[in-house]
Every structure is written in structure tokens, then in C-alpha cells.
C-alpha positions in Angstrom: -117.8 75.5 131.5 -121.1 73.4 131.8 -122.3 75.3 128.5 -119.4 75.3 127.0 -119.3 71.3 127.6 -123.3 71.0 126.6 -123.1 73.0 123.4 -120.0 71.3 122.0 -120.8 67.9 122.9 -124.2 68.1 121.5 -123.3 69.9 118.6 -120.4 67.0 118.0 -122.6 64.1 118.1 -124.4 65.6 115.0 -121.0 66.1 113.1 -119.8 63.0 114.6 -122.4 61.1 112.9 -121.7 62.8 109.3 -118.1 62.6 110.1 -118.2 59.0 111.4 -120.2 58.2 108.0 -117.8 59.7 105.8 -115.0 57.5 107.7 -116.9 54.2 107.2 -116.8 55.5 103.5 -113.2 55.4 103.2 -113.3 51.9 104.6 -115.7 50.6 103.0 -113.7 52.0 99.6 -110.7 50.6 100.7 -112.6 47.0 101.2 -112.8 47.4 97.4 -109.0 46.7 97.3 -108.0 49.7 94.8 -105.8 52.8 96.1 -106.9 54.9 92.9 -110.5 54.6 94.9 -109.2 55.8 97.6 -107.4 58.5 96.0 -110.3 59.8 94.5 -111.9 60.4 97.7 -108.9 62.3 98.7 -108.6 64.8 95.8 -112.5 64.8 95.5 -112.6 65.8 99.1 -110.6 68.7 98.7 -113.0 70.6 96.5 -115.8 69.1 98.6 -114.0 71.3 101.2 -114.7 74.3 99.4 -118.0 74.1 99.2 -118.5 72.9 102.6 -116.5 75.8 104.1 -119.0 78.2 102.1 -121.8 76.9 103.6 -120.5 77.1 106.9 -119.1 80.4 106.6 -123.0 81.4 105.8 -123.8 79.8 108.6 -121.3 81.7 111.2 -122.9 84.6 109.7 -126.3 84.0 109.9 -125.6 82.7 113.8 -123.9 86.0 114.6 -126.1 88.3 113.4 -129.1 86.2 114.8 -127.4 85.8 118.2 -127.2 89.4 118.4 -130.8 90.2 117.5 -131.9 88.0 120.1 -128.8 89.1 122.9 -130.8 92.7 122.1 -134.6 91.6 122.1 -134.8 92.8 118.2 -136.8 89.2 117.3 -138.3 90.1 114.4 -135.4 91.6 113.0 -133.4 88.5 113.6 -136.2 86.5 111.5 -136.2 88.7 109.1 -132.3 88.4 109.0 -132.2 84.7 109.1 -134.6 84.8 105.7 -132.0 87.0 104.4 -129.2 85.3 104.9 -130.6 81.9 103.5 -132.0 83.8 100.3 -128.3 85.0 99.7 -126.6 81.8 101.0 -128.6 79.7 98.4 -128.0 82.3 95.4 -124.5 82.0 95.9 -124.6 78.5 96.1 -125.9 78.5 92.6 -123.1 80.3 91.1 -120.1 78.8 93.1 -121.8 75.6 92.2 -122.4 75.9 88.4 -118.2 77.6 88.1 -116.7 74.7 90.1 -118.5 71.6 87.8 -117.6 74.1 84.8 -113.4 73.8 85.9 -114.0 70.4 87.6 -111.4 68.5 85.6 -108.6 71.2 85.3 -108.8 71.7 89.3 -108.4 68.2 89.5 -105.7 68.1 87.4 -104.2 70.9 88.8 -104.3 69.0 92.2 -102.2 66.4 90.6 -105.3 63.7 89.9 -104.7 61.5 86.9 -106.0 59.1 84.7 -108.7 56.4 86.0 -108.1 58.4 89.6 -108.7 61.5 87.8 -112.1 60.1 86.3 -113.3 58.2 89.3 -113.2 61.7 91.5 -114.8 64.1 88.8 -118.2 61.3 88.4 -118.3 61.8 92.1 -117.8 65.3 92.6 -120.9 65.4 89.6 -123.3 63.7 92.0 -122.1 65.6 94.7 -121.9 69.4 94.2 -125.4 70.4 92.1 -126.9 69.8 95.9 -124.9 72.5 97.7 -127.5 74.9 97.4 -128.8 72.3 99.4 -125.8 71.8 102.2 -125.9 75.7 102.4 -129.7 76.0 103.3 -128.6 73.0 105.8 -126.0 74.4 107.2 -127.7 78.0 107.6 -130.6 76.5 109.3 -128.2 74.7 111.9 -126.5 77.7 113.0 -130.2 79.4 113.3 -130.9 76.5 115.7 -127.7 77.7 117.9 -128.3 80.8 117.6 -131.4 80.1 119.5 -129.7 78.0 121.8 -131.3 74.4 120.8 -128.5 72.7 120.7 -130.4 69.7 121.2 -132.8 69.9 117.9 -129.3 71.5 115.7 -127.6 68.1 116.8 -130.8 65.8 115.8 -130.8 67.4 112.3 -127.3 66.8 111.8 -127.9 63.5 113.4 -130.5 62.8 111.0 -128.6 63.1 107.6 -125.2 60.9 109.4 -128.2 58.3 110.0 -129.5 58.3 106.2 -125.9 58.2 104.8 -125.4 54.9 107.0 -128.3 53.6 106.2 -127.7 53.9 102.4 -123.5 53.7 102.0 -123.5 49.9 102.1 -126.7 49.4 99.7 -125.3 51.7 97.1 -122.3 50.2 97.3 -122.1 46.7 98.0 -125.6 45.5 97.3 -126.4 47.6 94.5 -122.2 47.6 92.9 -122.0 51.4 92.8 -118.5 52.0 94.7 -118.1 55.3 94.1 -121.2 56.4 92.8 -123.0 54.7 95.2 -121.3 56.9 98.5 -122.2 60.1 96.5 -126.0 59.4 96.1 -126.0 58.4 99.9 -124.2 61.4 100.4 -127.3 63.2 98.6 -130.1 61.6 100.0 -128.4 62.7 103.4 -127.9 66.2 102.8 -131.8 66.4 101.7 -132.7 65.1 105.0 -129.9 67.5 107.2 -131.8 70.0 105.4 -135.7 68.9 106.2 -134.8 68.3 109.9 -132.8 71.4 110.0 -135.6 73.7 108.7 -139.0 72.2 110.2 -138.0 73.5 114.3 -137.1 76.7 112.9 -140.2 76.9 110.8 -142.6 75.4 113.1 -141.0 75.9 116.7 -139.0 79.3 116.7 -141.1 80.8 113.5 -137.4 81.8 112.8 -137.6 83.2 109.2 -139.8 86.1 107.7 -141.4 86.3 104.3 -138.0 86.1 102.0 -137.8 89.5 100.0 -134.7 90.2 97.7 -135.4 94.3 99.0 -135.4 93.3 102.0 -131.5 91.4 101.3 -130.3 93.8 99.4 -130.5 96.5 102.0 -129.0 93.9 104.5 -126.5 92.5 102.4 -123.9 94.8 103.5 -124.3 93.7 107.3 -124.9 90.3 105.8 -121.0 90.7 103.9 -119.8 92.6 106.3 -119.9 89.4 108.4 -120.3 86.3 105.9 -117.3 87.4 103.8 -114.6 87.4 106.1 -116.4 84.2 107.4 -116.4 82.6 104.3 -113.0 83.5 103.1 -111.4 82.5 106.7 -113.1 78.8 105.6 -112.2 78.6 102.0 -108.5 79.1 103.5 -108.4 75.7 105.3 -109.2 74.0 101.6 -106.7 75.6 99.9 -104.1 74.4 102.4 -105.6 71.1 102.2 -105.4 71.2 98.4 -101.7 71.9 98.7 -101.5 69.2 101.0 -102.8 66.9 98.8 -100.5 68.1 95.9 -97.7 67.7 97.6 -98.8 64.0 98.7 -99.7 63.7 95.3 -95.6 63.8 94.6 -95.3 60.4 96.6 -98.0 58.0 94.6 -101.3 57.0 95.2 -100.7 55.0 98.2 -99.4 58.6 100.0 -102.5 60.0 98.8 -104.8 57.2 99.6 -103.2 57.8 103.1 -103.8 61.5 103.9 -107.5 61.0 102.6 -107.4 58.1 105.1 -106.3 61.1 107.8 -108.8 63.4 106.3 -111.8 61.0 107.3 -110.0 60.3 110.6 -109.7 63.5 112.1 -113.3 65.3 111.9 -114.0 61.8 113.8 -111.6 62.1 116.9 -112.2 65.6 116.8 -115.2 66.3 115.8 -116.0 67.9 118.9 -112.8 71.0 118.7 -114.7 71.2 115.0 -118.1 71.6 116.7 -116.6 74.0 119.6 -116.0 76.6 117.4 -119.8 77.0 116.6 -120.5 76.0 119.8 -118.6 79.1 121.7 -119.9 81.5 118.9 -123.4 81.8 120.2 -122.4 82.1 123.4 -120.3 84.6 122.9 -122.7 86.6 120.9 -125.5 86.6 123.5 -122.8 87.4 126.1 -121.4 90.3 124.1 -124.9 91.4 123.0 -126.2 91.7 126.6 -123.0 93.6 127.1 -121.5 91.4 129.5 -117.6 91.4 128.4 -116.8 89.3 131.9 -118.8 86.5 130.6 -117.4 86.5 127.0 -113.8 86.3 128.2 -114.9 83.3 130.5 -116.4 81.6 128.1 -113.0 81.9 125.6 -111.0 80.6 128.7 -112.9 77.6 129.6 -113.5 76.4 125.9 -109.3 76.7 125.3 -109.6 74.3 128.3 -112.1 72.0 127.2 -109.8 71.9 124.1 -106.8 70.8 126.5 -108.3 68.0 128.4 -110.2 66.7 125.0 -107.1 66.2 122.7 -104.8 65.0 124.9 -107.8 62.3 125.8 -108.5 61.5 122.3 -104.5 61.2 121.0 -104.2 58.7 123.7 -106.8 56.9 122.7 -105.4 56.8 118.8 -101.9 55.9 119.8 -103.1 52.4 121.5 -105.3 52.3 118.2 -102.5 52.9 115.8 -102.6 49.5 114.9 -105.6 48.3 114.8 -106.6 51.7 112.6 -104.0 50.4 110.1 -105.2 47.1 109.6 -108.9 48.2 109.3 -107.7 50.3 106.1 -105.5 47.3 104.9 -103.1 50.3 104.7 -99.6 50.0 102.6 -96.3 51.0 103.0 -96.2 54.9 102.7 -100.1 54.9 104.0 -99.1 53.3 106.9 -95.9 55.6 108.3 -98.6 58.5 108.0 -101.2 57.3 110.0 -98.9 55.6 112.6 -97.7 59.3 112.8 -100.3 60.9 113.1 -101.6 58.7 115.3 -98.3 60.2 117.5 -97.1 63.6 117.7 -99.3 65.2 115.1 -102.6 64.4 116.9 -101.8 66.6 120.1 -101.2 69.5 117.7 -104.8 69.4 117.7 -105.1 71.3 120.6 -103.1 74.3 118.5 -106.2 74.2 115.8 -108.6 73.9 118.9 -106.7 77.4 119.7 -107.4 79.1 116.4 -110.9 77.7 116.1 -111.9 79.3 119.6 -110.4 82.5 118.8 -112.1 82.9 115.4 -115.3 82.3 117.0 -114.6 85.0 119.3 -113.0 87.3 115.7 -116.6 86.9 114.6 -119.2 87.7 117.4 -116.9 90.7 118.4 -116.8 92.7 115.3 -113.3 92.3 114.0 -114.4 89.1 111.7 -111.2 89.9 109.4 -108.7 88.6 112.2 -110.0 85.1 112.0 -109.5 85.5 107.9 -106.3 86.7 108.5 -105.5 83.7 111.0 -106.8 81.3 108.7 -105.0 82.6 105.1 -101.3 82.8 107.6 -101.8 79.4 108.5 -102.9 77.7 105.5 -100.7 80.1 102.9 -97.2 80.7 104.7 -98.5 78.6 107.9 -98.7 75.3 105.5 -96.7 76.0 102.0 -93.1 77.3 103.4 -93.2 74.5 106.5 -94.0 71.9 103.6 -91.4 73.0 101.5 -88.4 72.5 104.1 -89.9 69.5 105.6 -90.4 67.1 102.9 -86.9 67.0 101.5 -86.2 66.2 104.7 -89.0 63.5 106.2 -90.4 62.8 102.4 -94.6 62.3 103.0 -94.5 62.1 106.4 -93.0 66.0 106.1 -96.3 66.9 104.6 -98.0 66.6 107.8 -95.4 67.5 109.9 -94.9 70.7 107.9 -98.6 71.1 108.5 -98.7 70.7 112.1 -96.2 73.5 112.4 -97.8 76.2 111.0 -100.6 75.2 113.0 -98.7 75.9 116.4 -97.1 79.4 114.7 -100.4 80.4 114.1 -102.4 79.0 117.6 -100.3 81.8 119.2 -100.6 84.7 116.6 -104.9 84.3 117.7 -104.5 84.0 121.2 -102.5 87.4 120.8 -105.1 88.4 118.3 -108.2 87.3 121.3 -106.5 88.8 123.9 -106.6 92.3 122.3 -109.5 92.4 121.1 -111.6 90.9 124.3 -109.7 93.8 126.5 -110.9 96.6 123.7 -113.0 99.2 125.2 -115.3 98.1 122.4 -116.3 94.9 124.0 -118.5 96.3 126.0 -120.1 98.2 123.1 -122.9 96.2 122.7 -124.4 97.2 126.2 -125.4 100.4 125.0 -128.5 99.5 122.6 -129.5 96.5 125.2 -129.8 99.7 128.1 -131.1 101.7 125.9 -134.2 99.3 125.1 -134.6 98.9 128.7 -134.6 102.3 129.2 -137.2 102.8 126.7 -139.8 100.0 128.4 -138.8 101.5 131.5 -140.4 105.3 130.5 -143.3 103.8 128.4 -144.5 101.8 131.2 -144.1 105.0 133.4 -146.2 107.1 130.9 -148.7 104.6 130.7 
């Protein structure tokens, strides 16, 4: 439990302080007095998702595979891995990149953007997503630093781009007039400097990457995919729920809009650290399960589900006495103000439902069945999101949206916990002790021959 509580609480303050950033965003955008700002945030943010849950599906894989080469002893392997995964992580960058400013406008459209809202969120989505090769090499980096277990340095790099985004959010905006613009060339400058403080411990500390080599990828890329594209598409499935979300907000005005982007910056903050647990546990897991020590792994799963407990129901208290003061900090209207006030209620303990599913993909992942936590994610934000939407707004309007939402959430919370308990109590668990004996067993008669 101590290194469950460590690694997540160190690797939250990192996220915490992009996540807090990102929050005093929104307020500073709704200072400006115009909801179609604020709206543009909120439709902008959902293809910002995207790209964000790319970079860290990357990053799960490159902290699985890495995990396990140094669970095993195979060090060099691992470095040569973690240059392999990056090299692959940035070309695909490049190509989701250049196909997503190509479609910008019609996926905004098709999200139910419009006119001057429409306009504000493509300019800022332009600043924005020519640096994800950038984010992704970030982000990679990061989950090398966990996979090492320096949770510490991983949480100062993270640390370091929240502090740069601060720093530069109110001089863009206010000092130099930029509104918009402004927050998306802090939000540049910041992933430059994630990246730089990301990559100089792995360089210079852990000498964590070998000579890149495109041979050397493509005759890894199938381990690589076999691990990354499950991860990938289990993140991608969170953005298209959210972009149905926001379509369906997008039915109520602006102002309902304005109000679930006012959401979307206020949950990573309260729970940024069920976010961070998830990479957190991962590592863990994977040195656990790579040492072969399947007693250890399942421990680990049961005492981050209760770190999740005793978190969220902490936090949601916190936000109902601060219903109102979140409200008035937003100067939110009518329709913006019934969504946070409820989700500043019932919805936030639901929390501890997505704390559920992001523990037991962790676990999907390091254990070799990746798929289940793609299957988890795609239920829950395909069936999970759209069919509880659909019978709770005609009945609840906006504030069915979430509700809907929070629903499939709990539906699928207990479809992984199923999922986790099967596969932690499969013979194959234990799987991994084989090549770690058989190392040991292989010092053990060279030192007896020498």
C-alpha cells in the first residue's frame, strides 16, 4: 500500500500541475465573459483527447515492455526497446497529426461546433496539434521514468511543463490580448519543456535508450503492437465517448457546453490522482509479474481499488461544500450551473467506478491480455455511454448527459473486476517466473564452471 500511495501521489502532482493549468485556463477564458470561448475549449478538447490518449497509450506500452526487461535483468534489451518504441511513437505522431489538421473543421462540425465557436476552436487546435510528435516523445519518456521506478524525476518533468504553462497563460492572454491563442502557445512552450525534463534523466541518469535503428523497430514492432495497439485503442475509446458527450451537450446551447468543458477541466484536477494510479500500479505490476511473483501482483490490484475508495469519497466531499464557490468562480449560467452543482453530487463518487476500470486495465496490460482493457474501454464509452445517454436525456435534459455517463461507468467497473479476477487467478500469471529462474539458473552454473 505504501507504493501504491508513493507512486500515485507523486505521479499526480505532475498531472496535477498540467491539469490544475488547464483548469485555470478555463477560468481565465471565462473571465473573458464569452461562452462561445468557453465552448471552444470544450469541443477543441475533445480532439485534443485524441491525441493525448495516443501518446499515452505509447507510453503504457513502452512502460510494459520496459518494466519487464528490467523485472528479468534483460537491461539492454529494455534500452534498446525504449529507442524503439519512441522512434515508432514519434512516426505515428506525424501521420495522426498531419490527417487530423487535414479533417479539422468537418470533425468539428461533426461535433456540433458552429460559426465564431467553430472558428475560435480550429485556430487553437492549429497551434496545438503540429507539437504532438512532441507530447508523444513526452509522454514515452515519462512512462520510461516509471518503469525504472523514479517516480520522483517522472513527476518533476511533468511538474515542469504545469509550471511553464502557468507561468505563460496569463501573459499570453491578458498582457499580451491573445485569449485563445494565447493558452495554446503556453500550452506549446509547456509540452517542449515536459519533453526536455522528461528525456535528460533518462539520457543522462538511466542511459535508458540505445542507438535508434528503424531494423532494429521493425523487428520489434510486433511486440511493440502487440502491446501499444490495444493500449492505444483502449485510450482513443474514452475521446470518442467524450465527443459524444459533447454532441449531445451540444443539443442544449453553448452555455450546456461551456458547462461540461467546465467539468472536463475539473475532473483531471480532483482526480488527478485515480488518473495517475493507473500508471502508477502498472509498473508495479509488471516488475511483480516479471519476477514471477503472482502474490504480489494481486496485492498490489487490491490495495490500489482501496486507495481509490478512501480518495474519491475524500475528494467528492470536498467538492460538494465547494459547489458554490466553484460556480461563482466560473460566473457559470443557468444550464452550466445545474451540471456542475451535480456533479459536484452524485456523479463525483462514481469516480470510484472509473478508479475500478483504470486499475484493472493496468493490470489487462502488464499481464498479457492487453485486449481486455480495449474491450472495457470501447463497452463503456460505445454502449457504456451512447444507449445510457439516449434514455436519460429525454428524461433529465443536460444533466442526463452526465448521468447517462456515470452509469455506464458503474456497468462497466464490474464487467473488469470480473475481467481482473480471472485473469490474476490464470495459471499464466505465474508465467513470467520461468525466464527470471532460468537466468538464475544460468549465473548459477557459469559461476560454478568458472
Amino acid at each position: 500500500m505504501k507504493h501504491v500511495s508513493t507512486m500515485s501521489f507523486t505521479a499526480s502532482i505532475g498531472l496535477l500541475a498540467i491539469f490544475a493549468v488547464d483548469f485555470v485556463d478555463m477560468i481565465f477564458i471565462s473571465m473573458l465573459g464569452h461562452a462561445e470561448l468557453a465552448a471552444a475549449i470544450g469541443y477543441a478538447g475533445t480532439l485534443l483527447f485524441v491525441s493525448s490518449s495516443i501518446s499515452i497509450g505509447m507510453s503504457i506500452a513502452a512502460g510494459v515492455i520496459v518494466s519487464r526487461g528490467i523485472g528479468n535483468g534483460h537491461t539492454e534489451k529494455a534500452a534498446q526497446s525504449a529507442s524503439n518504441v519512441a522512434l515508432f511513437g514519434v512516426i505515428s505522431a506525424v501521420i495522426i497529426c498531419s490527417l487530423m489538421l487535414t479533417f479539422i473543421n468537418p470533425i468539428l462540425e461533426f461535433l456540433g461546433a458552429k460559426g465564431e465557436t467553430l472558428h475560435l476552436a480550429s485556430n487553437y487546435l492549429r497551434i496545438i496539434l503540429p507539437t504532438m510528435p512532441i507530447m508523444m516523445i513526452a509522454m514515452i519518456a515519462n512512462g520510461l521514468l516509471r518503469a525504472h521506478g523514479d517516480a520522483k524525476r517522472a513527476m518533476y518533468a511533468t511538474l515542469a511543463g504545469g509550471i511553464v504553462n502557468a507561468i505563460l497563460d496569463p501573459i499570453f492572454i491578458f498582457a499580451f490580448n491573445l485569449d485563445l491563442t494565447g493558452a495554446a502557445m503556453a500550452s506549446v512552450c509547456a509540452r517542449i519543456a515536459m519533453m526536455m525534463a522528461s528525456l535528460w534523466p533518462m539520457i543522462r541518469i538511466y542511459n535508458g535508450f540505445a542507438k535508434p535503428s528503424l531494423r532494429s523497430m521493425t523487428g520489434e514492432i510486433r511486440e511493440i503492437n502487440g502491446i501499444a495497439a490495444p493500449a492505444v485503442l483502449a485510450n482513443i475509446a474514452t475521446p470518442i465517448g467524450s465527443s459524444f458527450v459533447t454532441r449531445s451537450m451540444a443539443e442544449f446551447g453553448d452555455n450546456a457546453v461551456a458547462g461540461a468543458a467546465i467539468i472536463g477541466r475539473l475532473v483531471p484536477v480532483a482526480f488527478s490522482v485515480v488518473f495517475a494510479l493507473s500508471g502508477a500500479i502498472g509498473p508495479i505490476i509488471g516488475q511483480n509479474a516479471g519476477a514471477g511473483n503472482p502474490a504480489r501482483v494481486k496485492e498490489a490490484y487490491i490495495d490500489a481499488l482501496k486507495f481509490t475508495a478512501i480518495y474519491v469519497i475524500a475528494i467528492s466531499l470536498v467538492l460538494f461544500i465547494l459547489r458554490q464557490p466553484i460556480i461563482a468562480l466560473f460566473n457559470a449560467g443557468d444550464e452550466a450551473r445545474s451540471l456542475i452543482l451535480l456533479f459536484c453530487g452524485p456523479i463525483s463518487l462514481t469516480y470510484f467506478f472509473v478508479g475500478i476500470i483504470f486499475v484493472s486495465n493496468a493490470s489487462f496490460n502488464n499481464l498479457n491480455h492487453p485486449f481486455y482493457s480495449t474491450w472495457v474501454n470501447w463497452g463503456r464509452n460505445t454502449v457504456g455511454t451512447f444507449l445510457p445517454i439516449m434514455l436519460c436525456t429525454p428524461i433529465w435534459g443536460a444533466s442526463g448527459v452526465l448521468i447517462g455517463q456515470a452509469l455506464g461507468s458503474v456497468v462497466f467497473a464490474f464487467v473488469s473486476l470480473y475481467l481482473a479476477k480471472t485473469v490474476m487467478n490464470a495459471p499464466h500469471t505465474a508465467s513470467h517466473k520461468e525466464p527470471f529462474l532460468a537466468n538464475m539458473r544460468n549465473h548459477i552454473v557459469s559461476g560454478r564452471r568458472h
